[in-house]
PDB file of C-alpha atoms in Angstrom:
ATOM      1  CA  UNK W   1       0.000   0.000   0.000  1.00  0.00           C
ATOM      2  CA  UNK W   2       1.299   3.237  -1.058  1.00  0.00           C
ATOM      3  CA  UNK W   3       1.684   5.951   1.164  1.00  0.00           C
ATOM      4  CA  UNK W   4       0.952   9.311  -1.047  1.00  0.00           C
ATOM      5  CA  UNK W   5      -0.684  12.250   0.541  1.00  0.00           C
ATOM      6  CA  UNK W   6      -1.228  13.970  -2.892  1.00  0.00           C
ATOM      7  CA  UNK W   7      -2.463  13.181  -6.724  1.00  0.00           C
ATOM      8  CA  UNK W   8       0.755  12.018  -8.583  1.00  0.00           C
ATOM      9  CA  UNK W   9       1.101  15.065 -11.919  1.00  0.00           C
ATOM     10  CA  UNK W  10       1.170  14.048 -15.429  1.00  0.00           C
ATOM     11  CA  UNK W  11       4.410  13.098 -16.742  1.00  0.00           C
ATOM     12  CA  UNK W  12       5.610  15.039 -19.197  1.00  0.00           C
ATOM     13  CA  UNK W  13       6.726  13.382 -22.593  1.00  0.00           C
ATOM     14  CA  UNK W  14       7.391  14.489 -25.968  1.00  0.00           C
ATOM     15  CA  UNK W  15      10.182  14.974 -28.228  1.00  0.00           C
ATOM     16  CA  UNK W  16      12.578  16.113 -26.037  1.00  0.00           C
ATOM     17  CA  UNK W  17      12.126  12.877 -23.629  1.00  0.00           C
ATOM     18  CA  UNK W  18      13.092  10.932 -26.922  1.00  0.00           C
ATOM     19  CA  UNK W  19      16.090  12.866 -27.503  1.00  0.00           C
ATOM     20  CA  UNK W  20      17.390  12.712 -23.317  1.00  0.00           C
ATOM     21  CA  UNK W  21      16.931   8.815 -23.089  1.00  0.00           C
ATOM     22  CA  UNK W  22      18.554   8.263 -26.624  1.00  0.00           C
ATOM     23  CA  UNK W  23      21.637  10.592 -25.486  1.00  0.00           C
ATOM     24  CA  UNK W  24      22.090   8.757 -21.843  1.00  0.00           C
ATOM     25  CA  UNK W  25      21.923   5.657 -23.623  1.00  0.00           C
ATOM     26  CA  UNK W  26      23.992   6.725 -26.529  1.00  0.00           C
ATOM     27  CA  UNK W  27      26.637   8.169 -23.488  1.00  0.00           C
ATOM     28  CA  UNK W  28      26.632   5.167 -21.454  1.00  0.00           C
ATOM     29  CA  UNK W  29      26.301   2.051 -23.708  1.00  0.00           C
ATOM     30  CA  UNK W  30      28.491   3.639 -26.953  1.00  0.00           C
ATOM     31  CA  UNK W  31      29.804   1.035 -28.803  1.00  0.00           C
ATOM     32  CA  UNK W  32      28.433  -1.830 -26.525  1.00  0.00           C
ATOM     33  CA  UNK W  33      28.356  -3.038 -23.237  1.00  0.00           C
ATOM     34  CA  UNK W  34      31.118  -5.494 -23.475  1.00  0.00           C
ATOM     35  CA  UNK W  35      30.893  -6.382 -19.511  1.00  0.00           C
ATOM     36  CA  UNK W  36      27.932  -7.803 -20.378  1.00  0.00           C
ATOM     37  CA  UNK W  37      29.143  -9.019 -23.499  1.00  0.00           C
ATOM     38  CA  UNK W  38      31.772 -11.056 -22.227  1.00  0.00           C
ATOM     39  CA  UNK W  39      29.558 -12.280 -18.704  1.00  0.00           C
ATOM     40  CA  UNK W  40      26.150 -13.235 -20.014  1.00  0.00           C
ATOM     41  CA  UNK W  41      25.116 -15.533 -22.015  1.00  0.00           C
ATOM     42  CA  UNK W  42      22.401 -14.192 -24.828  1.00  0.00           C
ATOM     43  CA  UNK W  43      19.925 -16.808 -24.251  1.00  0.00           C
ATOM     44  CA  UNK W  44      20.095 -16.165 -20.783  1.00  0.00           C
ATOM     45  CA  UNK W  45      16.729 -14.566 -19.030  1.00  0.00           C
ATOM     46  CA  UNK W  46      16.455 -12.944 -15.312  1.00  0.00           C
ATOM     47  CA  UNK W  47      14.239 -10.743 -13.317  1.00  0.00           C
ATOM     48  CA  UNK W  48      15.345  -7.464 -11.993  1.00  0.00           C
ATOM     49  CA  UNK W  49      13.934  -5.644  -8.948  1.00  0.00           C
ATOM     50  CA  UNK W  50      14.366  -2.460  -8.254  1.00  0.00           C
ATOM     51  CA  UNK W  51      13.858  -1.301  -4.833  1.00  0.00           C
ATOM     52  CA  UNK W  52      14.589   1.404  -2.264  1.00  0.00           C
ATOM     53  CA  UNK W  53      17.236   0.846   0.327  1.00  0.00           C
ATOM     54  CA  UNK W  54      16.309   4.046   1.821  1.00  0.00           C
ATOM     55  CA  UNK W  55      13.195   5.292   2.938  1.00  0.00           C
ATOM     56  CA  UNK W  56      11.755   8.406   0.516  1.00  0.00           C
ATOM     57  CA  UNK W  57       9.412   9.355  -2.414  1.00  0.00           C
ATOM     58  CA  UNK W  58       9.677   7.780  -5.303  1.00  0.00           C
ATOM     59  CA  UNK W  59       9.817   9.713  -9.333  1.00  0.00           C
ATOM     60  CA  UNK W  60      10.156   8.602 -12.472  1.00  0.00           C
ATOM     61  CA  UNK W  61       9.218   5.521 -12.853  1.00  0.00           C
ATOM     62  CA  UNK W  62       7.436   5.668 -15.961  1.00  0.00           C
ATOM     63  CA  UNK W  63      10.616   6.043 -17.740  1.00  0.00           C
ATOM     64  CA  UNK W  64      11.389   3.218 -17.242  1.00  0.00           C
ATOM     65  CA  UNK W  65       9.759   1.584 -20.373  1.00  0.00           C
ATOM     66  CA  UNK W  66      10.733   3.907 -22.675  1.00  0.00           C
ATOM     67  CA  UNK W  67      14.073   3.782 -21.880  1.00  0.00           C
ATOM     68  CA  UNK W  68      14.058  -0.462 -21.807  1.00  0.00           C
ATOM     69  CA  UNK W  69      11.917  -0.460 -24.888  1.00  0.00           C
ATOM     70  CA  UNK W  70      15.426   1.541 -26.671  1.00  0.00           C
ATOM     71  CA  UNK W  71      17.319  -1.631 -25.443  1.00  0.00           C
ATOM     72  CA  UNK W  72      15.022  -4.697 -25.972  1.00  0.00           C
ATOM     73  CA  UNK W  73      11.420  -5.300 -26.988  1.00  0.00           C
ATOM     74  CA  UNK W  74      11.943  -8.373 -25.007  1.00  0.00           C
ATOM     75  CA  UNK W  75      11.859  -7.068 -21.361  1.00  0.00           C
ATOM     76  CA  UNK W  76       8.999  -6.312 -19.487  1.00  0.00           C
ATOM     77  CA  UNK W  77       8.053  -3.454 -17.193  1.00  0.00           C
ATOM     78  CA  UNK W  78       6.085  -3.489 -14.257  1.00  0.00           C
ATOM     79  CA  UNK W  79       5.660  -1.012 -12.047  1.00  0.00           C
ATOM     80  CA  UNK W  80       4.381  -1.988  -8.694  1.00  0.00           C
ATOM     81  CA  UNK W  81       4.605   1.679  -7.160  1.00  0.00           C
ATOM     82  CA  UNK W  82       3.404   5.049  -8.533  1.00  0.00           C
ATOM     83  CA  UNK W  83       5.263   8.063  -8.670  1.00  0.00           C
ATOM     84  CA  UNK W  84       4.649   9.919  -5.614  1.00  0.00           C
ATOM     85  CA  UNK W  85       4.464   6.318  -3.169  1.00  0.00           C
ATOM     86  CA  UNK W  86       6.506   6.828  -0.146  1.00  0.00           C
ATOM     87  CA  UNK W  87       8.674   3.858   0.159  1.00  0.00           C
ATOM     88  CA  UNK W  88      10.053   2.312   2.926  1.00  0.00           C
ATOM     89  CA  UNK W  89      13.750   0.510   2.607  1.00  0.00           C
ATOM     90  CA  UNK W  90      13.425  -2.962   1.035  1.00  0.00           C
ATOM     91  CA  UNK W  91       9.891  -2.041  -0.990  1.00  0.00           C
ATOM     92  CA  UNK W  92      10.006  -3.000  -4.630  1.00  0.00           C
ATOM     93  CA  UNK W  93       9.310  -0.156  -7.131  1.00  0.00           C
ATOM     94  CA  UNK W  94       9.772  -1.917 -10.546  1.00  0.00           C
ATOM     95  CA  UNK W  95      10.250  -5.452 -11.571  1.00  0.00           C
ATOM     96  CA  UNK W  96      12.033  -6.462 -15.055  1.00  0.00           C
ATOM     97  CA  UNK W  97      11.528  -9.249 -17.054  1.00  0.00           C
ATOM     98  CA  UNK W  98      13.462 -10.556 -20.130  1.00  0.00           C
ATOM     99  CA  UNK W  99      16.748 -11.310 -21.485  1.00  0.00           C
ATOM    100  CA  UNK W 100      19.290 -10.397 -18.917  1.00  0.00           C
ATOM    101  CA  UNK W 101      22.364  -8.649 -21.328  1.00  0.00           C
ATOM    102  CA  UNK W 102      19.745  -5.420 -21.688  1.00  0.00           C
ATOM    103  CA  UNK W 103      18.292  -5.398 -18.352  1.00  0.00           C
ATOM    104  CA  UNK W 104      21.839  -4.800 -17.295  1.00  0.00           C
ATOM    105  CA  UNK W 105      22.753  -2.604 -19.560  1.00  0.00           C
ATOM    106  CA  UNK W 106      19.728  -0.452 -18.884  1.00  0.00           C
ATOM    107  CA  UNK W 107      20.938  -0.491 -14.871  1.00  0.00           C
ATOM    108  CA  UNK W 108      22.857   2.469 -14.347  1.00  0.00           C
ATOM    109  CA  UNK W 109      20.976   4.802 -16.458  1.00  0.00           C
ATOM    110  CA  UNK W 110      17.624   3.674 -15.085  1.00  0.00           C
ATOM    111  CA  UNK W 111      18.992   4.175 -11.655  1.00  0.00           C
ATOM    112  CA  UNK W 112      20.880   7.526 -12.512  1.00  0.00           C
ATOM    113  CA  UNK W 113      17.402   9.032 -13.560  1.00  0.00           C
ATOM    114  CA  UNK W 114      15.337   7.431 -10.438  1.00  0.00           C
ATOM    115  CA  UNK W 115      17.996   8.194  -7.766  1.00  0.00           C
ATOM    116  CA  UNK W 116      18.304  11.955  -9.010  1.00  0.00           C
ATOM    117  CA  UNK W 117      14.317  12.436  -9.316  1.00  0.00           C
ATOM    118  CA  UNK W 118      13.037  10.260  -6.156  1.00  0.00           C
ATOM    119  CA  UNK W 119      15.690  12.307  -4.218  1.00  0.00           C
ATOM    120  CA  UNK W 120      13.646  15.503  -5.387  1.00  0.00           C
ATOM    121  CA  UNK W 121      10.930  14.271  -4.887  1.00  0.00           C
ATOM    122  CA  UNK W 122      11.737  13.024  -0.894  1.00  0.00           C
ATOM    123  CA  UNK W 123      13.430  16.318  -0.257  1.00  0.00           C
ATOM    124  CA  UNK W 124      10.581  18.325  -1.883  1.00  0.00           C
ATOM    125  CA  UNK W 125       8.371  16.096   0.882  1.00  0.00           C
ATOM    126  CA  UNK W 126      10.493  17.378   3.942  1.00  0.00           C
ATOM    127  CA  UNK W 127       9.957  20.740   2.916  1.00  0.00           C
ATOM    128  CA  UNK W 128       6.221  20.582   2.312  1.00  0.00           C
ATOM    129  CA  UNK W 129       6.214  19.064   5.958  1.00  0.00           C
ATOM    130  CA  UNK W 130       8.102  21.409   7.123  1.00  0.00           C
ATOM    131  CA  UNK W 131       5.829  24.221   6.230  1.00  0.00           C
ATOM    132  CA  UNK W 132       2.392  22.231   6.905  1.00  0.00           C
ATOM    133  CA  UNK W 133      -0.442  23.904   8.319  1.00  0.00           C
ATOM    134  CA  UNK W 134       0.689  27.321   6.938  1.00  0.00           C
ATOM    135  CA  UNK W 135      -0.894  28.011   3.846  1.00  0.00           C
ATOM    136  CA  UNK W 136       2.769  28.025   2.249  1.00  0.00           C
ATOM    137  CA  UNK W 137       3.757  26.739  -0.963  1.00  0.00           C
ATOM    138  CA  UNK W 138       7.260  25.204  -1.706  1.00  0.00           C
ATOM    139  CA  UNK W 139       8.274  26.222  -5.003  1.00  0.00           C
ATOM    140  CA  UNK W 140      11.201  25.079  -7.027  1.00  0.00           C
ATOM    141  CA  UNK W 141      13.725  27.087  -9.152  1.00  0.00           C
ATOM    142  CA  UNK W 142      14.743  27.150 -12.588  1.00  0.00           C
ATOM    143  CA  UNK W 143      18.631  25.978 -11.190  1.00  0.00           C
ATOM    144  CA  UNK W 144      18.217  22.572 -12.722  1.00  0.00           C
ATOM    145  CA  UNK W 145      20.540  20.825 -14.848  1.00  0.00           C
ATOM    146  CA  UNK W 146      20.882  21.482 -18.075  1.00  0.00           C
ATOM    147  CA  UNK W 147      17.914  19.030 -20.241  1.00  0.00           C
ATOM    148  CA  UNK W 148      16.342  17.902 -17.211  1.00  0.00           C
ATOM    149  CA  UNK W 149      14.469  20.530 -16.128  1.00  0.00           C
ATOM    150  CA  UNK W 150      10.882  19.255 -16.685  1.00  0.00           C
ATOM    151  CA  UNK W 151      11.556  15.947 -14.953  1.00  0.00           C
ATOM    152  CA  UNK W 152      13.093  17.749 -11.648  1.00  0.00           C
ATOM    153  CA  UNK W 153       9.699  19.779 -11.845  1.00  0.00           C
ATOM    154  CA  UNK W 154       7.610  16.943 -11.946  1.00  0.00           C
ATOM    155  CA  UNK W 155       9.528  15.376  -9.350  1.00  0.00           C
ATOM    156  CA  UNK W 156       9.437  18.864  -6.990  1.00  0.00           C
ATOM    157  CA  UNK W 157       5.284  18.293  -7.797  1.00  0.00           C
ATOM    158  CA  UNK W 158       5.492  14.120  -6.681  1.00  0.00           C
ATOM    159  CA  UNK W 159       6.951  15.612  -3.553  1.00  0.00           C
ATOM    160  CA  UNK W 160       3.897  17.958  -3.041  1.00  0.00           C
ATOM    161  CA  UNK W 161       5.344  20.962  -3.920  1.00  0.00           C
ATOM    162  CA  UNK W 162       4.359  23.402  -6.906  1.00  0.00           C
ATOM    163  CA  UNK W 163       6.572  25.240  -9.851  1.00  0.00           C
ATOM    164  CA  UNK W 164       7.875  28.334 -10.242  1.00  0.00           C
ATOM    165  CA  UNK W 165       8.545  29.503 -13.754  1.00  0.00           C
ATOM    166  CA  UNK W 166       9.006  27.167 -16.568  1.00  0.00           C
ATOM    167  CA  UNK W 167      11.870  29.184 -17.963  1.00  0.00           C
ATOM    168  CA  UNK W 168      12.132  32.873 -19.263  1.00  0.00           C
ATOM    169  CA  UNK W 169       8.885  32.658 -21.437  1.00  0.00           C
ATOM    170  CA  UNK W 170       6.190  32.408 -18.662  1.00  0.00           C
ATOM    171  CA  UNK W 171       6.719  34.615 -16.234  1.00  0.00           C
ATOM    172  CA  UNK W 172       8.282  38.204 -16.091  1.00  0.00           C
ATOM    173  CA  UNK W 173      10.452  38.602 -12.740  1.00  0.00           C
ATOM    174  CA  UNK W 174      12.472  41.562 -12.908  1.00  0.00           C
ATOM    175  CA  UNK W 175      15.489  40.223 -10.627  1.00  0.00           C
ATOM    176  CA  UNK W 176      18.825  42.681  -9.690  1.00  0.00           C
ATOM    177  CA  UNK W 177      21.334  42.729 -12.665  1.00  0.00           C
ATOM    178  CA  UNK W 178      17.857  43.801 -14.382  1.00  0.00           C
ATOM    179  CA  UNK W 179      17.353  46.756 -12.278  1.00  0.00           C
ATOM    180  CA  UNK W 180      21.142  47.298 -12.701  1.00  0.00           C
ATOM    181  CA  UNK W 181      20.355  47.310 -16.840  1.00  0.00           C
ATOM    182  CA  UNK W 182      17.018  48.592 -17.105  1.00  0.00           C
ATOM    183  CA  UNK W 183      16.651  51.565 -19.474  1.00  0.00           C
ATOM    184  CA  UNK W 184      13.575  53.334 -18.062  1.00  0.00           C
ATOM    185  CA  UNK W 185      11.942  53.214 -14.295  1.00  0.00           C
ATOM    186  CA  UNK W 186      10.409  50.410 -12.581  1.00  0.00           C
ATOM    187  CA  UNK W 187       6.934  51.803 -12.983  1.00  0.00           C
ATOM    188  CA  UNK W 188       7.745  52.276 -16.509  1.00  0.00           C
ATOM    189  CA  UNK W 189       9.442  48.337 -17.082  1.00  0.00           C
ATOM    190  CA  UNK W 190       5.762  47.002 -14.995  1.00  0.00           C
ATOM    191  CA  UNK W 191       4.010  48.770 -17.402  1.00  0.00           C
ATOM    192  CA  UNK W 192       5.760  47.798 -20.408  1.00  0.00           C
ATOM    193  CA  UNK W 193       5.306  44.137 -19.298  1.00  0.00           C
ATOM    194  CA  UNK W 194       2.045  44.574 -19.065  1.00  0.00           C
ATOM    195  CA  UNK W 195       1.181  45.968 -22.291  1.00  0.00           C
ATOM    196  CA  UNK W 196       3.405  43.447 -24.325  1.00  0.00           C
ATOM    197  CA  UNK W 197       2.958  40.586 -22.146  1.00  0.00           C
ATOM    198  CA  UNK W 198      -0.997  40.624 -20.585  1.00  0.00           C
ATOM    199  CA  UNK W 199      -1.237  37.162 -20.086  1.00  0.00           C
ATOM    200  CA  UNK W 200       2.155  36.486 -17.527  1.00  0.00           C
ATOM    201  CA  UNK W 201       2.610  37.335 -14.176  1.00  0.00           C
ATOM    202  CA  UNK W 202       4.431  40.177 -13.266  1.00  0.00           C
ATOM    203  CA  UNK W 203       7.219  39.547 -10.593  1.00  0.00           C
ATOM    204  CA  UNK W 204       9.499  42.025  -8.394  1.00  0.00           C
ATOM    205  CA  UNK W 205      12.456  41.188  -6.906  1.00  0.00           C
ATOM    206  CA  UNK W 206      13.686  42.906  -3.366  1.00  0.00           C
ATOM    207  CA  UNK W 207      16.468  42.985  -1.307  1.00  0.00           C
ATOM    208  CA  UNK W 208      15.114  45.432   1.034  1.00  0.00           C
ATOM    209  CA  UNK W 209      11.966  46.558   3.724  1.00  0.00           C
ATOM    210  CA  UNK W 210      13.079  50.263   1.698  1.00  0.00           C
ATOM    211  CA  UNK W 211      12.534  48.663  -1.828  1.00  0.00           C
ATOM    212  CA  UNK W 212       9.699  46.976  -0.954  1.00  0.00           C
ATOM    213  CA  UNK W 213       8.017  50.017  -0.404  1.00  0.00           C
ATOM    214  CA  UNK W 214       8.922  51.316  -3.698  1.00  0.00           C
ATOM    215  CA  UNK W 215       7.282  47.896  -5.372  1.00  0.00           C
ATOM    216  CA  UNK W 216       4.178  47.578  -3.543  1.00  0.00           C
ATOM    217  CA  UNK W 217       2.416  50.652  -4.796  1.00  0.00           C
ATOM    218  CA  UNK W 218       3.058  49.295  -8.744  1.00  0.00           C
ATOM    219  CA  UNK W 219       0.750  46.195  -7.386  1.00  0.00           C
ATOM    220  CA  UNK W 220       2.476  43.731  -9.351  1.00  0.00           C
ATOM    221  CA  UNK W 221       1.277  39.997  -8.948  1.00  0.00           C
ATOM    222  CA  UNK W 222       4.201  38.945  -7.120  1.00  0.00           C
ATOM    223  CA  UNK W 223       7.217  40.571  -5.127  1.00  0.00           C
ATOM    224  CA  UNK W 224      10.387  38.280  -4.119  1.00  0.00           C
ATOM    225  CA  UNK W 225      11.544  38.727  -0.658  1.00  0.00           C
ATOM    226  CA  UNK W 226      15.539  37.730  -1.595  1.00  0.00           C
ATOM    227  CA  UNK W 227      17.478  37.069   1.867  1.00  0.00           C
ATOM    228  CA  UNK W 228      14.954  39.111   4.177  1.00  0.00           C
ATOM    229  CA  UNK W 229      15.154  38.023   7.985  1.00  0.00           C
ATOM    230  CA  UNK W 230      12.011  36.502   9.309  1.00  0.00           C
ATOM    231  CA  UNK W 231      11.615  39.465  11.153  1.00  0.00           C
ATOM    232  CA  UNK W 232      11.925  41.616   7.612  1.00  0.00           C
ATOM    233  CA  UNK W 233       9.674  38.873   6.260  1.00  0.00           C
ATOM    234  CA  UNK W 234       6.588  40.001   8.844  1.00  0.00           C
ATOM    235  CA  UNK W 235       7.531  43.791   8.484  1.00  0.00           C
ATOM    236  CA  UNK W 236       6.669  43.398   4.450  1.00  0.00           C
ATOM    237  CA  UNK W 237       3.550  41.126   5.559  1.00  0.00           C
ATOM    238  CA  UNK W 238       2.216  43.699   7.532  1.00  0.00           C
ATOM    239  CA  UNK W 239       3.102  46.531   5.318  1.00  0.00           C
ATOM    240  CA  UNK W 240       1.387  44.504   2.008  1.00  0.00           C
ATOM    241  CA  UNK W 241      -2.013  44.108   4.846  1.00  0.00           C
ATOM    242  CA  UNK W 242      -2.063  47.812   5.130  1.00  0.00           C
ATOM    243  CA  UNK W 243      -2.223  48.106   1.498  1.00  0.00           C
ATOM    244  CA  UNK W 244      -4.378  45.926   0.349  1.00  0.00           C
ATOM    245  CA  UNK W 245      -7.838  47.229  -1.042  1.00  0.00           C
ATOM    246  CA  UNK W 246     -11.119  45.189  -2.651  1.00  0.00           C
ATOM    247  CA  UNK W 247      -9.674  42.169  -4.240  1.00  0.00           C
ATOM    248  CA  UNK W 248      -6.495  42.656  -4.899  1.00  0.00           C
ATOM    249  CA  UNK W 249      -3.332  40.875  -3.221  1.00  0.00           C
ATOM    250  CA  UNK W 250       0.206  41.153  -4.144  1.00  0.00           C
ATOM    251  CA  UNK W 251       1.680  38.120  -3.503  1.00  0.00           C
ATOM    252  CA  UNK W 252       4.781  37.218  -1.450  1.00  0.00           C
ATOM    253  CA  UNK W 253       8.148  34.544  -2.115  1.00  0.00           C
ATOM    254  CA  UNK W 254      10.837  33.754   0.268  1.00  0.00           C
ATOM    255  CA  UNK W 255      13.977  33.117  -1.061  1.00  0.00           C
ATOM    256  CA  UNK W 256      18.185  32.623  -0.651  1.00  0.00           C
ATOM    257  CA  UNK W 257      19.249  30.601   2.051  1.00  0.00           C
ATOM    258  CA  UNK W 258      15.915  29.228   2.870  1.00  0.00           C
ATOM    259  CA  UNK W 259      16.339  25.168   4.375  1.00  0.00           C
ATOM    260  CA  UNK W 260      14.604  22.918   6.826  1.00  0.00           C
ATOM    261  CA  UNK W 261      16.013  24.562   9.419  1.00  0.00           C
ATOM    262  CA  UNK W 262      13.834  27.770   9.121  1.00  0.00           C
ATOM    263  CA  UNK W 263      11.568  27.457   6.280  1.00  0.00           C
ATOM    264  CA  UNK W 264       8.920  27.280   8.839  1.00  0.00           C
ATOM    265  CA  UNK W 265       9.907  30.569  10.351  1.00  0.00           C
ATOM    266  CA  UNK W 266       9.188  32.211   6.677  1.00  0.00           C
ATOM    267  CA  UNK W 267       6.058  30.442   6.052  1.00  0.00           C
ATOM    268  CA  UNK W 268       4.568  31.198   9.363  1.00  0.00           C
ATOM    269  CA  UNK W 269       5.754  34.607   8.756  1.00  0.00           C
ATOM    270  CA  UNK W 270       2.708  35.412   6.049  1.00  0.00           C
ATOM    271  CA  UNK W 271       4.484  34.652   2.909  1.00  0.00           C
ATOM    272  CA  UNK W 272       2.802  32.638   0.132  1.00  0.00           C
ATOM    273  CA  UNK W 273       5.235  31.046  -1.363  1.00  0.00           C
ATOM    274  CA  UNK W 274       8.952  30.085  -0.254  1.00  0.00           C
ATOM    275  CA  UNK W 275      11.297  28.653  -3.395  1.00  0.00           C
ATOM    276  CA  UNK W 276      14.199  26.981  -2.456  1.00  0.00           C
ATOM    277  CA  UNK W 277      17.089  26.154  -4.963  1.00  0.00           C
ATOM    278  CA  UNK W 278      18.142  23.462  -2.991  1.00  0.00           C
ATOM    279  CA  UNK W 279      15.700  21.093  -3.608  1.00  0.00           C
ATOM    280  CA  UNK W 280      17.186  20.398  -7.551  1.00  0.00           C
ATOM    281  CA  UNK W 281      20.520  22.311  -7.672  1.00  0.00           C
ATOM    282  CA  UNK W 282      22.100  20.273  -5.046  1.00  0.00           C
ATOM    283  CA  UNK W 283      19.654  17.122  -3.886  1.00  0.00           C
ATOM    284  CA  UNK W 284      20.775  14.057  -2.134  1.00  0.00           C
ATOM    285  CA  UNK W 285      20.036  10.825  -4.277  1.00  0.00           C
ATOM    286  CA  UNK W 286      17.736   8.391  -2.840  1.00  0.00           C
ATOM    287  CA  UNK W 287      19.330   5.134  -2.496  1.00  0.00           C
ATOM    288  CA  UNK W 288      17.765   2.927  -4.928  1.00  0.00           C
ATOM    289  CA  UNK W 289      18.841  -0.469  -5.911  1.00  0.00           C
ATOM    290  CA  UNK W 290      18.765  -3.059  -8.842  1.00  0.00           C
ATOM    291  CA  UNK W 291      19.302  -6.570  -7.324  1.00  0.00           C
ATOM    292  CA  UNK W 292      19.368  -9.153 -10.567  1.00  0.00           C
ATOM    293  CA  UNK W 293      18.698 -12.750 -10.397  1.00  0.00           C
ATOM    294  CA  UNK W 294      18.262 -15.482 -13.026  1.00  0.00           C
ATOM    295  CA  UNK W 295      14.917 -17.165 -13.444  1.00  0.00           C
ATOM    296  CA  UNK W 296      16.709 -19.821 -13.128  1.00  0.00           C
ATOM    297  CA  UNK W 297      17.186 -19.210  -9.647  1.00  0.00           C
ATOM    298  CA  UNK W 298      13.505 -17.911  -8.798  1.00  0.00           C
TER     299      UNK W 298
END
C-alpha cells in the first residue's frame, strides 16, 4: 500500500524525452556493453527488482519503459509503485523481465534518472512538511541541470510541492542585474510588461523593507523577498495588509538561504510562497537499488 498524501502530476513526454533517453543511452552504452558481453550468455533470461534501500518518495518511474523499450522489446516493465508512493527501505518499485544482457545494460541509467528524481521528490516532501499547516507553498527554481528541467519539476510536484517559472517565457520577474540594466523606471518596465505581455505574471524582486516600499504601490502579482530576515519577512507582511484594497493581493516569495532549518519561520511569517534552490541544484540521491537474479534461480 502506497503511502501518497497527494495526486501524482502528469508526466511530461514528448520529443525532447526521446532525444534525453537516446543521449544517456547513446553516453553510457556507446559502442556496446562489453561487460555484459563477455559475462552473459544471450539466451540467458532474469528478473530485476528495483527497490529502495532508503526510505523516501519515489519519481520517475514511468521512464522506465521507454528507456528499456530503446534496449530490448523483449523485457517487461512493471511497475508496482506510482510516482509519488513513499517507500520504505526494502519495498520493490519496478520489476524487469526478459533477457538479462539489456536489463543490465539499462541499470545504471535507469537508476541515474530514479535516484536523481526520487531524491527531489523526498526532499521536496520534507519541505512541504516542514511548512504544513501554513498556507505556504514550496516552489522550485529554474537551477536545474541542463535538459532535465521538466523531470526535476515533476519530481518537486510528486513531492507535493508546486513550480515556479518554466523558464524565461512564462513569467516576467524583474530580478537585480535587471534593475542594474534597465533603461527606463520600474513603474515604466511594470508597465511595459504589461502591455506586451498581458497574459504572464508580473514579478518584483527585493532585497530590502526600503525597496519593498517602492514595489508595492506598482501592485504587481508577485514581489520576491531575496534574503529578508524573518523578522523583515513580517515587516513586508504587515506593510502589504495595510495596502491591500477590494480584491487585490500582491503576492509574497521567500527566497536565498531558505532550508529545513527555518523554512517554517518564513512560512509562518505570512508569505505565500517560499522557493528553495536546494531542492534540484544540489539534492541528495535516494538510495535505490537493482538486485538481478536469473529465473533460473527464482
Amino acid at each position: 500500500m502506497s503511502d501518497r498524501t497527494h495526486t501524482p502530476p502528469a508526466f511530461p513526454a514528448g520529443a525532447w524525452l526521446d532525444t534525453l533517453l537516446d543521449a544517456c543511452l547513446a553516453e553510457d552504452v556507446g559502442t556496446g556493453d562489453v561487460t555484459t558481453d563477455v559475462a552473459v550468455s544471450p539466451d540467458a533470461t532474469a528478473v530485476g527488482v528495483i527497490a529502495a534501500r532508503t526510505a523516501g518518495v519515489v519519481a520517475g518511474l514511468p521512464l522506465l519503459g521507454p528507456l528499456y523499450a530503446r534496449l530490448s522489446a523483449d523485457v517487461t516493465v512493471d511497475l508496482v509503485a506510482s510516482d509519488g508512493d513513499r517507500l520504505p527501505p526494502g519495498r520493490p518499485a519496478a520489476r524487469l523481465h526478459g533477457p538479462a544482457a539489456p536489463i543490465l545494460t539499462g541499470e545504471r541509467v535507469a537508476l541515474n534518472f530514479l535516484q536523481h528524481l526520487s531524491g527531489i521528490a523526498t526532499l521536496t516532501s520534507r519541505y512541504v512538511e516542514a511548512v504544513a499547516g501554513t498556507g505556504c507553498r514550496i516552489l522550485d527554481t529554474r537551477k536545474t541541470l541542463p535538459g532535465y528541467r521538466a523531470l526535476a519539476k515533476y519530481a518537486v510536484r510528486c513531492g507535493g510541492g508546486h513550480n515556479h517559472r518554466l523558464g524565461l517565457y512564462d513569467r516576467i520577474l524583474l530580478k537585480d542585474n535587471h534593475w542594474a540594466s534597465r533603461d527606463a523606471s520600474l513603474a515604466d518596465l511594470v508597465a511595459r510588461g504589461r502591455r506586451r505581455h498581458p497574459d504572464l505574471a508580473i514579478e518584483v524582486e527585493v532585497d530590502s523593507l526600503d525597496q519593498f516600499a517602492d514595489v508595492l504601490p506598482l501592485r504587481v502579482d508577485w514581489i520576491l523577498l531575496d534574503n529578508f530576515t524573518p523578522e523583515a519577512t513580517r515587516e513586508a507582511v504587515r506593510l502589504r495588509a495595510a495596502r491591500e484594497t477590494g480584491s487585490w493581493r500582491t503576492r509574497l516569495e521567500s527566497s536565498g538561504n531558505l532550508d529545513l532549518a527555518n523554512v517554517r519561520a518564513y512560512a509562518a511569517a505570512g508569505v505565500d510562497a517560499c522557493s528553495v534552490g536546494r531542492l534540484t541544484h544540489s539534492v541528495p540521491a535516494l538510495d535505490l537499488g537493482l538486485d538481478i537474479r536469473t529465473t533460473e534461480d527464482r
